[in-house]
PDB file of C-alpha atoms and ligand atoms in Angstrom:
ATOM      1  CA  MET F   1      16.087  -6.872  15.940  1.00  0.00           C
ATOM      2  CA  THR F   2      15.735  -4.530  18.943  1.00  0.00           C
ATOM      3  CA  THR F   3      12.567  -2.506  18.571  1.00  0.00           C
ATOM      4  CA  PRO F   4      12.335   1.156  19.650  1.00  0.00           C
ATOM      5  CA  ALA F   5       9.769   0.158  22.274  1.00  0.00           C
ATOM      6  CA  ALA F   6      11.972  -2.652  23.626  1.00  0.00           C
ATOM      7  CA  ARG F   7      14.995  -0.302  23.817  1.00  0.00           C
ATOM      8  CA  GLU F   8      12.897   2.113  25.843  1.00  0.00           C
ATOM      9  CA  GLY F   9      11.443  -0.714  27.973  1.00  0.00           C
ATOM     10  CA  ARG F  10       7.816  -0.151  27.009  1.00  0.00           C
ATOM     11  CA  THR F  11       5.051  -1.945  25.176  1.00  0.00           C
ATOM     12  CA  PRO F  12       4.774  -0.697  21.578  1.00  0.00           C
ATOM     13  CA  ARG F  13       2.153   2.054  21.182  1.00  0.00           C
ATOM     14  CA  ARG F  14       0.979   1.466  17.680  1.00  0.00           C
ATOM     15  CA  ALA F  15      -0.355   4.161  15.395  1.00  0.00           C
ATOM     16  CA  SER F  16      -3.884   3.244  14.371  1.00  0.00           C
ATOM     17  CA  VAL F  17      -6.513   4.141  11.791  1.00  0.00           C
ATOM     18  CA  ALA F  18      -9.144   4.968  14.417  1.00  0.00           C
ATOM     19  CA  ASP F  19      -8.680   8.729  14.035  1.00  0.00           C
ATOM     20  CA  TRP F  20      -8.267   8.933  10.254  1.00  0.00           C
ATOM     21  CA  ARG F  21     -11.763  10.344   9.692  1.00  0.00           C
ATOM     22  CA  GLU F  22     -11.078  13.218  12.133  1.00  0.00           C
ATOM     23  CA  ARG F  23      -7.588  13.815  10.787  1.00  0.00           C
ATOM     24  CA  GLY F  24      -8.942  13.960   7.243  1.00  0.00           C
ATOM     25  CA  ALA F  25     -11.744  16.303   8.305  1.00  0.00           C
ATOM     26  CA  ARG F  26      -9.193  18.595  10.001  1.00  0.00           C
ATOM     27  CA  GLY F  27      -7.474  18.934   6.633  1.00  0.00           C
ATOM     28  CA  GLU F  28      -4.436  16.940   7.739  1.00  0.00           C
ATOM     29  CA  ARG F  29      -2.933  15.262   4.678  1.00  0.00           C
ATOM     30  CA  LEU F  30      -2.239  11.598   5.297  1.00  0.00           C
ATOM     31  CA  VAL F  31       0.961  10.050   3.995  1.00  0.00           C
ATOM     32  CA  VAL F  32       0.991   6.374   3.062  1.00  0.00           C
ATOM     33  CA  VAL F  33       3.971   4.543   1.568  1.00  0.00           C
ATOM     34  CA  THR F  34       4.275   0.890   0.617  1.00  0.00           C
ATOM     35  CA  ALA F  35       6.908  -1.452   2.031  1.00  0.00           C
ATOM     36  CA  TYR F  36       7.408  -5.195   1.822  1.00  0.00           C
ATOM     37  CA  ASP F  37      10.337  -5.947   4.136  1.00  0.00           C
ATOM     38  CA  ALA F  38      11.662  -5.080   7.575  1.00  0.00           C
ATOM     39  CA  THR F  39      14.566  -2.883   6.470  1.00  0.00           C
ATOM     40  CA  PHE F  40      12.554  -0.500   4.307  1.00  0.00           C
ATOM     41  CA  ALA F  41       9.634  -0.580   6.776  1.00  0.00           C
ATOM     42  CA  ARG F  42      11.931   0.742   9.510  1.00  0.00           C
ATOM     43  CA  LEU F  43      13.163   3.572   7.275  1.00  0.00           C
ATOM     44  CA  VAL F  44       9.645   4.491   6.120  1.00  0.00           C
ATOM     45  CA  ALA F  45       8.432   4.576   9.735  1.00  0.00           C
ATOM     46  CA  ASP F  46      11.467   6.635  10.818  1.00  0.00           C
ATOM     47  CA  ALA F  47      10.608   9.115   8.035  1.00  0.00           C
ATOM     48  CA  GLY F  48       7.183   9.722   9.568  1.00  0.00           C
ATOM     49  CA  ALA F  49       4.698   8.076   7.191  1.00  0.00           C
ATOM     50  CA  ASP F  50       1.213   7.827   8.713  1.00  0.00           C
ATOM     51  CA  ALA F  51       0.854   4.246   7.511  1.00  0.00           C
ATOM     52  CA  ILE F  52       2.783   1.557   5.702  1.00  0.00           C
ATOM     53  CA  LEU F  53       0.806  -0.272   3.047  1.00  0.00           C
ATOM     54  CA  VAL F  54       2.042  -3.785   2.422  1.00  0.00           C
ATOM     55  CA  GLY F  55       0.769  -3.672  -1.143  1.00  0.00           C
ATOM     56  CA  ASP F  56       0.274  -6.631  -3.409  1.00  0.00           C
ATOM     57  CA  SER F  57       2.418  -4.498  -5.728  1.00  0.00           C
ATOM     58  CA  ALA F  58       5.007  -6.768  -4.068  1.00  0.00           C
ATOM     59  CA  GLY F  59       4.087  -9.073  -6.929  1.00  0.00           C
ATOM     60  CA  ASN F  60       5.446  -6.487  -9.380  1.00  0.00           C
ATOM     61  CA  VAL F  61       8.355  -4.863  -7.611  1.00  0.00           C
ATOM     62  CA  ILE F  62       9.618  -7.768  -5.508  1.00  0.00           C
ATOM     63  CA  ALA F  63       8.626 -10.864  -7.471  1.00  0.00           C
ATOM     64  CA  GLY F  64       8.843  -9.402 -10.989  1.00  0.00           C
ATOM     65  CA  HIS F  65       5.335 -10.420 -12.091  1.00  0.00           C
ATOM     66  CA  GLU F  66       3.556  -8.325 -14.713  1.00  0.00           C
ATOM     67  CA  THR F  67       0.376  -8.155 -12.633  1.00  0.00           C
ATOM     68  CA  THR F  68      -0.612  -8.603  -8.994  1.00  0.00           C
ATOM     69  CA  LEU F  69      -2.747 -11.655  -9.780  1.00  0.00           C
ATOM     70  CA  PRO F  70      -0.153 -14.333  -8.898  1.00  0.00           C
ATOM     71  CA  VAL F  71       0.364 -12.973  -5.363  1.00  0.00           C
ATOM     72  CA  THR F  72      -0.805 -15.418  -2.692  1.00  0.00           C
ATOM     73  CA  LEU F  73      -2.187 -14.999   0.818  1.00  0.00           C
ATOM     74  CA  ASP F  74       0.876 -16.697   2.325  1.00  0.00           C
ATOM     75  CA  GLN F  75       3.152 -14.274   0.482  1.00  0.00           C
ATOM     76  CA  MET F  76       1.201 -11.263   1.779  1.00  0.00           C
ATOM     77  CA  ILE F  77       1.417 -12.686   5.306  1.00  0.00           C
ATOM     78  CA  TYR F  78       5.178 -13.177   4.896  1.00  0.00           C
ATOM     79  CA  HIS F  79       5.642  -9.554   3.750  1.00  0.00           C
ATOM     80  CA  GLY F  80       3.198  -8.172   6.336  1.00  0.00           C
ATOM     81  CA  ALA F  81       4.954  -9.912   9.229  1.00  0.00           C
ATOM     82  CA  ALA F  82       8.349  -8.697   7.986  1.00  0.00           C
ATOM     83  CA  VAL F  83       7.084  -5.102   7.807  1.00  0.00           C
ATOM     84  CA  ARG F  84       5.637  -5.370  11.306  1.00  0.00           C
ATOM     85  CA  ARG F  85       8.980  -6.635  12.673  1.00  0.00           C
ATOM     86  CA  GLY F  86      10.804  -3.739  11.014  1.00  0.00           C
ATOM     87  CA  ALA F  87       8.303  -1.097  12.132  1.00  0.00           C
ATOM     88  CA  PRO F  88       6.743  -2.308  15.400  1.00  0.00           C
ATOM     89  CA  ASP F  89       5.099   1.026  16.239  1.00  0.00           C
ATOM     90  CA  ALA F  90       3.808   1.855  12.759  1.00  0.00           C
ATOM     91  CA  CYS F  91       0.301   1.636  11.386  1.00  0.00           C
ATOM     92  CA  VAL F  92       0.477  -1.311   8.970  1.00  0.00           C
ATOM     93  CA  ILE F  93      -2.187  -2.059   6.362  1.00  0.00           C
ATOM     94  CA  VAL F  94      -1.970  -5.297   4.371  1.00  0.00           C
ATOM     95  CA  ASP F  95      -3.433  -5.809   0.898  1.00  0.00           C
ATOM     96  CA  MET F  96      -5.673  -8.848   0.545  1.00  0.00           C
ATOM     97  CA  PRO F  97      -4.514 -10.612  -2.636  1.00  0.00           C
ATOM     98  CA  PHE F  98      -6.612 -11.729  -5.595  1.00  0.00           C
ATOM     99  CA  LEU F  99      -9.095 -14.527  -4.758  1.00  0.00           C
ATOM    100  CA  SER F 100      -8.502 -14.301  -1.021  1.00  0.00           C
ATOM    101  CA  TYR F 101     -11.726 -12.319  -0.407  1.00  0.00           C
ATOM    102  CA  GLN F 102     -13.923 -12.574  -3.524  1.00  0.00           C
ATOM    103  CA  VAL F 103     -15.064 -16.226  -3.285  1.00  0.00           C
ATOM    104  CA  SER F 104     -17.299 -15.933  -0.231  1.00  0.00           C
ATOM    105  CA  THR F 105     -17.776 -13.746   2.814  1.00  0.00           C
ATOM    106  CA  GLU F 106     -16.857 -16.669   5.067  1.00  0.00           C
ATOM    107  CA  GLN F 107     -13.578 -17.216   3.263  1.00  0.00           C
ATOM    108  CA  ALA F 108     -12.851 -13.467   3.322  1.00  0.00           C
ATOM    109  CA  LEU F 109     -13.422 -13.383   7.091  1.00  0.00           C
ATOM    110  CA  ARG F 110     -11.029 -16.290   7.624  1.00  0.00           C
ATOM    111  CA  HIS F 111      -8.383 -14.827   5.335  1.00  0.00           C
ATOM    112  CA  CYS F 112      -8.592 -11.298   6.764  1.00  0.00           C
ATOM    113  CA  GLY F 113      -8.451 -12.893  10.218  1.00  0.00           C
ATOM    114  CA  ARG F 114      -5.300 -14.814   9.280  1.00  0.00           C
ATOM    115  CA  VAL F 115      -3.646 -11.620   8.045  1.00  0.00           C
ATOM    116  CA  MET F 116      -4.474  -9.812  11.277  1.00  0.00           C
ATOM    117  CA  GLN F 117      -3.366 -12.732  13.486  1.00  0.00           C
ATOM    118  CA  GLU F 118      -0.218 -13.676  11.622  1.00  0.00           C
ATOM    119  CA  THR F 119       1.147 -10.245  10.674  1.00  0.00           C
ATOM    120  CA  GLY F 120       0.104  -7.968  13.538  1.00  0.00           C
ATOM    121  CA  ALA F 121      -1.278  -5.451  11.016  1.00  0.00           C
ATOM    122  CA  GLN F 122      -3.954  -2.929  12.022  1.00  0.00           C
ATOM    123  CA  ALA F 123      -6.009  -3.113   8.835  1.00  0.00           C
ATOM    124  CA  VAL F 124      -6.513  -4.760   5.466  1.00  0.00           C
ATOM    125  CA  LYS F 125      -7.203  -3.333   2.016  1.00  0.00           C
ATOM    126  CA  LEU F 126      -9.680  -4.828  -0.457  1.00  0.00           C
ATOM    127  CA  GLU F 127     -10.202  -3.748  -4.071  1.00  0.00           C
ATOM    128  CA  GLY F 128     -13.576  -3.035  -5.673  1.00  0.00           C
ATOM    129  CA  SER F 129     -17.176  -2.273  -4.798  1.00  0.00           C
ATOM    130  CA  ALA F 130     -19.428  -4.967  -6.298  1.00  0.00           C
ATOM    131  CA  PRO F 131     -22.582  -5.513  -4.167  1.00  0.00           C
ATOM    132  CA  GLY F 132     -21.356  -8.911  -2.893  1.00  0.00           C
ATOM    133  CA  LEU F 133     -18.041  -7.344  -1.993  1.00  0.00           C
ATOM    134  CA  THR F 134     -19.520  -4.445  -0.043  1.00  0.00           C
ATOM    135  CA  ARG F 135     -21.482  -7.017   1.994  1.00  0.00           C
ATOM    136  CA  THR F 136     -18.223  -8.841   2.642  1.00  0.00           C
ATOM    137  CA  ILE F 137     -16.497  -5.597   3.632  1.00  0.00           C
ATOM    138  CA  GLY F 138     -19.349  -4.904   6.059  1.00  0.00           C
ATOM    139  CA  ALA F 139     -18.896  -8.365   7.596  1.00  0.00           C
ATOM    140  CA  VAL F 140     -15.126  -7.907   7.957  1.00  0.00           C
ATOM    141  CA  VAL F 141     -15.627  -4.488   9.584  1.00  0.00           C
ATOM    142  CA  GLU F 142     -18.248  -6.021  11.888  1.00  0.00           C
ATOM    143  CA  ILE F 143     -15.730  -8.474  13.383  1.00  0.00           C
ATOM    144  CA  GLY F 144     -13.480  -5.529  14.235  1.00  0.00           C
ATOM    145  CA  VAL F 145     -11.083  -5.497  11.312  1.00  0.00           C
ATOM    146  CA  PRO F 146     -10.594  -2.025   9.797  1.00  0.00           C
ATOM    147  CA  VAL F 147     -10.893  -2.100   6.003  1.00  0.00           C
ATOM    148  CA  MET F 148      -9.437   0.321   3.471  1.00  0.00           C
ATOM    149  CA  GLY F 149     -11.264   0.375   0.127  1.00  0.00           C
ATOM    150  CA  HIS F 150      -9.653   0.779  -3.298  1.00  0.00           C
ATOM    151  CA  LEU F 151     -11.453   2.219  -6.355  1.00  0.00           C
ATOM    152  CA  GLY F 152     -10.617   3.580  -9.800  1.00  0.00           C
ATOM    153  CA  PHE F 153      -7.967   1.463 -11.442  1.00  0.00           C
ATOM    154  CA  THR F 154      -7.956  -1.687  -9.345  1.00  0.00           C
ATOM    155  CA  PRO F 155      -4.895  -3.719 -10.394  1.00  0.00           C
ATOM    156  CA  GLN F 156      -6.468  -7.097  -9.592  1.00  0.00           C
ATOM    157  CA  SER F 157      -9.016  -6.335 -12.376  1.00  0.00           C
ATOM    158  CA  VAL F 158      -6.339  -5.252 -14.860  1.00  0.00           C
ATOM    159  CA  HIS F 159      -7.547  -7.631 -17.572  1.00  0.00           C
ATOM    160  CA  ALA F 160     -11.179  -6.536 -17.295  1.00  0.00           C
ATOM    161  CA  LEU F 161     -10.144  -2.862 -17.320  1.00  0.00           C
ATOM    162  CA  GLY F 162      -7.878  -3.295 -20.348  1.00  0.00           C
ATOM    163  CA  GLY F 163      -4.706  -2.121 -18.603  1.00  0.00           C
ATOM    164  CA  PRO F 164      -3.711   0.602 -16.149  1.00  0.00           C
ATOM    165  CA  ARG F 165      -6.124   3.229 -17.518  1.00  0.00           C
ATOM    166  CA  VAL F 166      -7.653   6.299 -15.900  1.00  0.00           C
ATOM    167  CA  GLN F 167     -11.131   5.390 -14.599  1.00  0.00           C
ATOM    168  CA  GLY F 168     -14.252   7.524 -14.190  1.00  0.00           C
ATOM    169  CA  ARG F 169     -13.918   9.610 -17.357  1.00  0.00           C
ATOM    170  CA  GLY F 170     -17.260  10.875 -18.661  1.00  0.00           C
ATOM    171  CA  VAL F 171     -20.393  11.754 -16.739  1.00  0.00           C
ATOM    172  CA  GLU F 172     -21.804   8.243 -16.284  1.00  0.00           C
ATOM    173  CA  ALA F 173     -18.524   6.619 -15.327  1.00  0.00           C
ATOM    174  CA  ALA F 174     -17.858   9.450 -12.878  1.00  0.00           C
ATOM    175  CA  ASP F 175     -21.282   9.036 -11.259  1.00  0.00           C
ATOM    176  CA  ARG F 176     -20.731   5.272 -10.999  1.00  0.00           C
ATOM    177  CA  LEU F 177     -17.418   5.802  -9.235  1.00  0.00           C
ATOM    178  CA  LEU F 178     -18.958   8.312  -6.823  1.00  0.00           C
ATOM    179  CA  ASP F 179     -21.756   5.821  -6.016  1.00  0.00           C
ATOM    180  CA  ALA F 180     -19.198   3.088  -5.493  1.00  0.00           C
ATOM    181  CA  ALA F 181     -17.279   5.298  -3.050  1.00  0.00           C
ATOM    182  CA  ARG F 182     -20.489   6.022  -1.132  1.00  0.00           C
ATOM    183  CA  ARG F 183     -21.279   2.280  -0.975  1.00  0.00           C
ATOM    184  CA  LEU F 184     -17.841   1.589   0.462  1.00  0.00           C
ATOM    185  CA  GLU F 185     -18.307   4.301   3.071  1.00  0.00           C
ATOM    186  CA  ASP F 186     -21.700   2.835   3.979  1.00  0.00           C
ATOM    187  CA  ALA F 187     -20.058  -0.585   4.298  1.00  0.00           C
ATOM    188  CA  GLY F 188     -17.727   0.875   6.930  1.00  0.00           C
ATOM    189  CA  VAL F 189     -14.323   1.439   5.307  1.00  0.00           C
ATOM    190  CA  PHE F 190     -12.013   3.829   7.164  1.00  0.00           C
ATOM    191  CA  ALA F 191     -10.479   5.225   3.947  1.00  0.00           C
ATOM    192  CA  VAL F 192     -10.653   4.765   0.186  1.00  0.00           C
ATOM    193  CA  VAL F 193      -7.679   4.598  -2.160  1.00  0.00           C
ATOM    194  CA  LEU F 194      -8.438   6.298  -5.485  1.00  0.00           C
ATOM    195  CA  GLU F 195      -6.079   5.100  -8.203  1.00  0.00           C
ATOM    196  CA  LEU F 196      -5.878   6.707 -11.676  1.00  0.00           C
ATOM    197  CA  VAL F 197      -8.906   8.946 -11.310  1.00  0.00           C
ATOM    198  CA  PRO F 198      -9.269  12.440 -12.878  1.00  0.00           C
ATOM    199  CA  ALA F 199      -8.401  15.113 -10.307  1.00  0.00           C
ATOM    200  CA  ALA F 200     -11.819  16.819 -10.540  1.00  0.00           C
ATOM    201  CA  LEU F 201     -13.657  13.553  -9.882  1.00  0.00           C
ATOM    202  CA  ALA F 202     -11.337  12.691  -6.993  1.00  0.00           C
ATOM    203  CA  ALA F 203     -12.149  16.127  -5.537  1.00  0.00           C
ATOM    204  CA  ARG F 204     -15.887  15.421  -5.880  1.00  0.00           C
ATOM    205  CA  ILE F 205     -15.566  12.031  -4.197  1.00  0.00           C
ATOM    206  CA  THR F 206     -13.384  13.512  -1.446  1.00  0.00           C
ATOM    207  CA  GLU F 207     -16.024  16.163  -0.743  1.00  0.00           C
ATOM    208  CA  ALA F 208     -18.832  13.579  -0.724  1.00  0.00           C
ATOM    209  CA  LEU F 209     -17.197  11.225   1.773  1.00  0.00           C
ATOM    210  CA  THR F 210     -16.564  11.639   5.473  1.00  0.00           C
ATOM    211  CA  VAL F 211     -13.747   9.074   5.390  1.00  0.00           C
ATOM    212  CA  PRO F 212     -10.477  10.191   3.800  1.00  0.00           C
ATOM    213  CA  THR F 213      -9.574   9.477   0.192  1.00  0.00           C
ATOM    214  CA  ILE F 214      -5.966   8.446  -0.428  1.00  0.00           C
ATOM    215  CA  GLY F 215      -4.879   9.174  -3.981  1.00  0.00           C
ATOM    216  CA  ILE F 216      -2.386   7.651  -6.356  1.00  0.00           C
ATOM    217  CA  GLY F 217      -2.672   9.288  -9.747  1.00  0.00           C
ATOM    218  CA  ALA F 218      -5.820  11.025  -8.507  1.00  0.00           C
ATOM    219  CA  GLY F 219      -4.680  14.643  -8.252  1.00  0.00           C
ATOM    220  CA  PRO F 220      -4.062  16.954  -5.299  1.00  0.00           C
ATOM    221  CA  HIS F 221      -7.523  17.090  -3.703  1.00  0.00           C
ATOM    222  CA  CYS F 222      -7.504  13.722  -1.925  1.00  0.00           C
ATOM    223  CA  ARG F 223      -7.071  13.796   1.854  1.00  0.00           C
ATOM    224  CA  GLY F 224      -3.876  11.776   1.529  1.00  0.00           C
ATOM    225  CA  GLN F 225      -1.463  10.303  -0.987  1.00  0.00           C
ATOM    226  CA  VAL F 226       0.137   6.906  -1.403  1.00  0.00           C
ATOM    227  CA  LEU F 227       3.118   5.895  -3.528  1.00  0.00           C
ATOM    228  CA  VAL F 228       4.850   2.602  -4.112  1.00  0.00           C
ATOM    229  CA  LEU F 229       8.173   2.931  -2.279  1.00  0.00           C
ATOM    230  CA  TYR F 230      10.281   1.548  -5.129  1.00  0.00           C
ATOM    231  CA  ASP F 231       8.738   4.135  -7.503  1.00  0.00           C
ATOM    232  CA  LEU F 232       9.209   7.010  -5.028  1.00  0.00           C
ATOM    233  CA  LEU F 233      12.868   6.012  -4.562  1.00  0.00           C
ATOM    234  CA  GLY F 234      13.526   5.773  -8.294  1.00  0.00           C
ATOM    235  CA  LEU F 235      14.331   2.067  -8.172  1.00  0.00           C
ATOM    236  CA  THR F 236      11.752   1.197 -10.844  1.00  0.00           C
ATOM    237  CA  ASP F 237      13.380   3.484 -13.392  1.00  0.00           C
ATOM    238  CA  THR F 238      11.603   1.981 -16.426  1.00  0.00           C
ATOM    239  CA  PHE F 239       8.152   2.673 -14.893  1.00  0.00           C
ATOM    240  CA  THR F 240       7.121   6.205 -15.919  1.00  0.00           C
ATOM    241  CA  PRO F 241       3.452   6.952 -15.174  1.00  0.00           C
ATOM    242  CA  LYS F 242       2.402  10.625 -15.461  1.00  0.00           C
ATOM    243  CA  TYR F 243       1.519  10.879 -11.778  1.00  0.00           C
ATOM    244  CA  LEU F 244       4.876   9.720 -10.427  1.00  0.00           C
ATOM    245  CA  ARG F 245       7.386  12.089  -8.868  1.00  0.00           C
ATOM    246  CA  ARG F 246      10.663  10.376  -7.984  1.00  0.00           C
ATOM    247  CA  TYR F 247      12.236  11.623  -4.747  1.00  0.00           C
ATOM    248  CA  ALA F 248      15.548   9.831  -5.282  1.00  0.00           C
ATOM    249  CA  ASP F 249      17.461   8.056  -8.015  1.00  0.00           C
ATOM    250  CA  LEU F 250      18.358   4.880  -6.183  1.00  0.00           C
ATOM    251  CA  ALA F 251      18.568   2.875  -9.419  1.00  0.00           C
ATOM    252  CA  ALA F 252      21.630   4.926 -10.383  1.00  0.00           C
ATOM    253  CA  THR F 253      22.979   4.784  -6.823  1.00  0.00           C
ATOM    254  CA  VAL F 254      22.694   0.982  -6.739  1.00  0.00           C
ATOM    255  CA  ARG F 255      24.331   0.534 -10.150  1.00  0.00           C
ATOM    256  CA  THR F 256      27.202   2.843  -9.229  1.00  0.00           C
ATOM    257  CA  ALA F 257      27.737   1.180  -5.837  1.00  0.00           C
ATOM    258  CA  VAL F 258      27.756  -2.359  -7.268  1.00  0.00           C
ATOM    259  CA  ARG F 259      29.968  -1.318 -10.195  1.00  0.00           C
ATOM    260  CA  THR F 260      32.449   0.331  -7.804  1.00  0.00           C
ATOM    261  CA  PHE F 261      32.471  -2.760  -5.560  1.00  0.00           C
ATOM    262  CA  GLY F 262      33.201  -4.861  -8.673  1.00  0.00           C
ATOM    263  CA  ASP F 263      35.996  -2.512  -9.736  1.00  0.00           C
ATOM    264  CA  ASP F 264      37.573  -2.668  -6.264  1.00  0.00           C
ATOM    265  CA  VAL F 265      37.392  -6.475  -6.094  1.00  0.00           C
ATOM    266  CA  ARG F 266      38.890  -6.858  -9.573  1.00  0.00           C
ATOM    267  CA  ALA F 267      41.645  -4.360  -8.742  1.00  0.00           C
ATOM    268  CA  GLY F 268      42.408  -6.153  -5.471  1.00  0.00           C
ATOM    269  CA  SER F 269      41.751  -2.977  -3.461  1.00  0.00           C
ATOM    270  CA  TYR F 270      38.877  -4.495  -1.477  1.00  0.00           C
ATOM    271  CA  PRO F 271      39.112  -5.827   1.156  1.00  0.00           C
ATOM    272  CA  ASP F 272      42.161  -3.935   2.372  1.00  0.00           C
ATOM    273  CA  ALA F 273      43.834  -3.980   5.781  1.00  0.00           C
ATOM    274  CA  THR F 274      41.146  -1.869   7.443  1.00  0.00           C
ATOM    275  CA  HIS F 275      38.439  -4.313   6.334  1.00  0.00           C
ATOM    276  CA  SER F 276      40.324  -7.479   7.330  1.00  0.00           C
ATOM    277  CA  PHE F 277      40.780  -9.290  10.677  1.00  0.00           C
TER     278      PHE F 277
HETATM  279  O1  KIV Z   1      -0.456  -2.683  -4.065  1.00  0.00           O
HETATM  280  C1  KIV Z   1      -0.239  -1.476  -3.888  1.00  0.00           C
HETATM  281  O2  KIV Z   1       0.905  -1.025  -3.721  1.00  0.00           O
HETATM  282  C2  KIV Z   1      -1.387  -0.571  -3.890  1.00  0.00           C
HETATM  283  C3  KIV Z   1      -1.110   0.895  -3.963  1.00  0.00           C
HETATM  284  C4  KIV Z   1      -0.666   1.256  -5.310  1.00  0.00           C
HETATM  285  C5  KIV Z   1      -2.282   1.694  -3.531  1.00  0.00           C
HETATM  286  O3  KIV Z   1      -2.492  -1.012  -3.861  1.00  0.00           O
END
């Protein structure tokens, strides 16, 4: 694949997360979209997203698993490297999968290091805020790897949370989530994803932090928004969370295109002379 930089004869100048705090403070809304392969990564980058998140939602939308728990480190590296090849100039953030960073800080450092070395990503994302984990996040940040945090509904804890439920409802739960966000900021994250959080609480957390919050199902007051590409495109047409706005109906487009191809083949009208050698 010829990259834009190669076509123009220059070294790729990659977007980074180094200025996210300032951009958030300036009131610039950050746009993050997931991708898992080179083709979609190129389109997402062309469309001007600030970052591509190689989410472990790949386990759901690509592999068909019910949860993200079966996703492995090697799979995330495979998807991350594909996204990097498709979008060489983009800011790429790779999700660390379940059990790749929770066992020990040393293991987390090695695994985050592998992701950075083998994918060419600029950052990793880790879910949660337990005390051991914030120490680990601090250690990862200390070796020069930017970390995005993820609070609220954290899909890798789906069984403990009892399903994809809104988190932080009620005064105590809200205070706990705010504290968790502060701990992540203290640990050195460059941004925090807030997933399934009441809009008012997301606003409070956004105000309390100097790093940007990136919402998904967390209302309009976050400094940025993220959506899973397949949801945004309307490919996952049986998935209907309240927060989701579909910007296309590609499920219908795909069905119609494949059905029409089938009709043409069965009728003998494809390939015709113009599509033959
Ligand atoms: O895995 C993912 O796609 C995510 C986003 C939903 C934030 O973590």
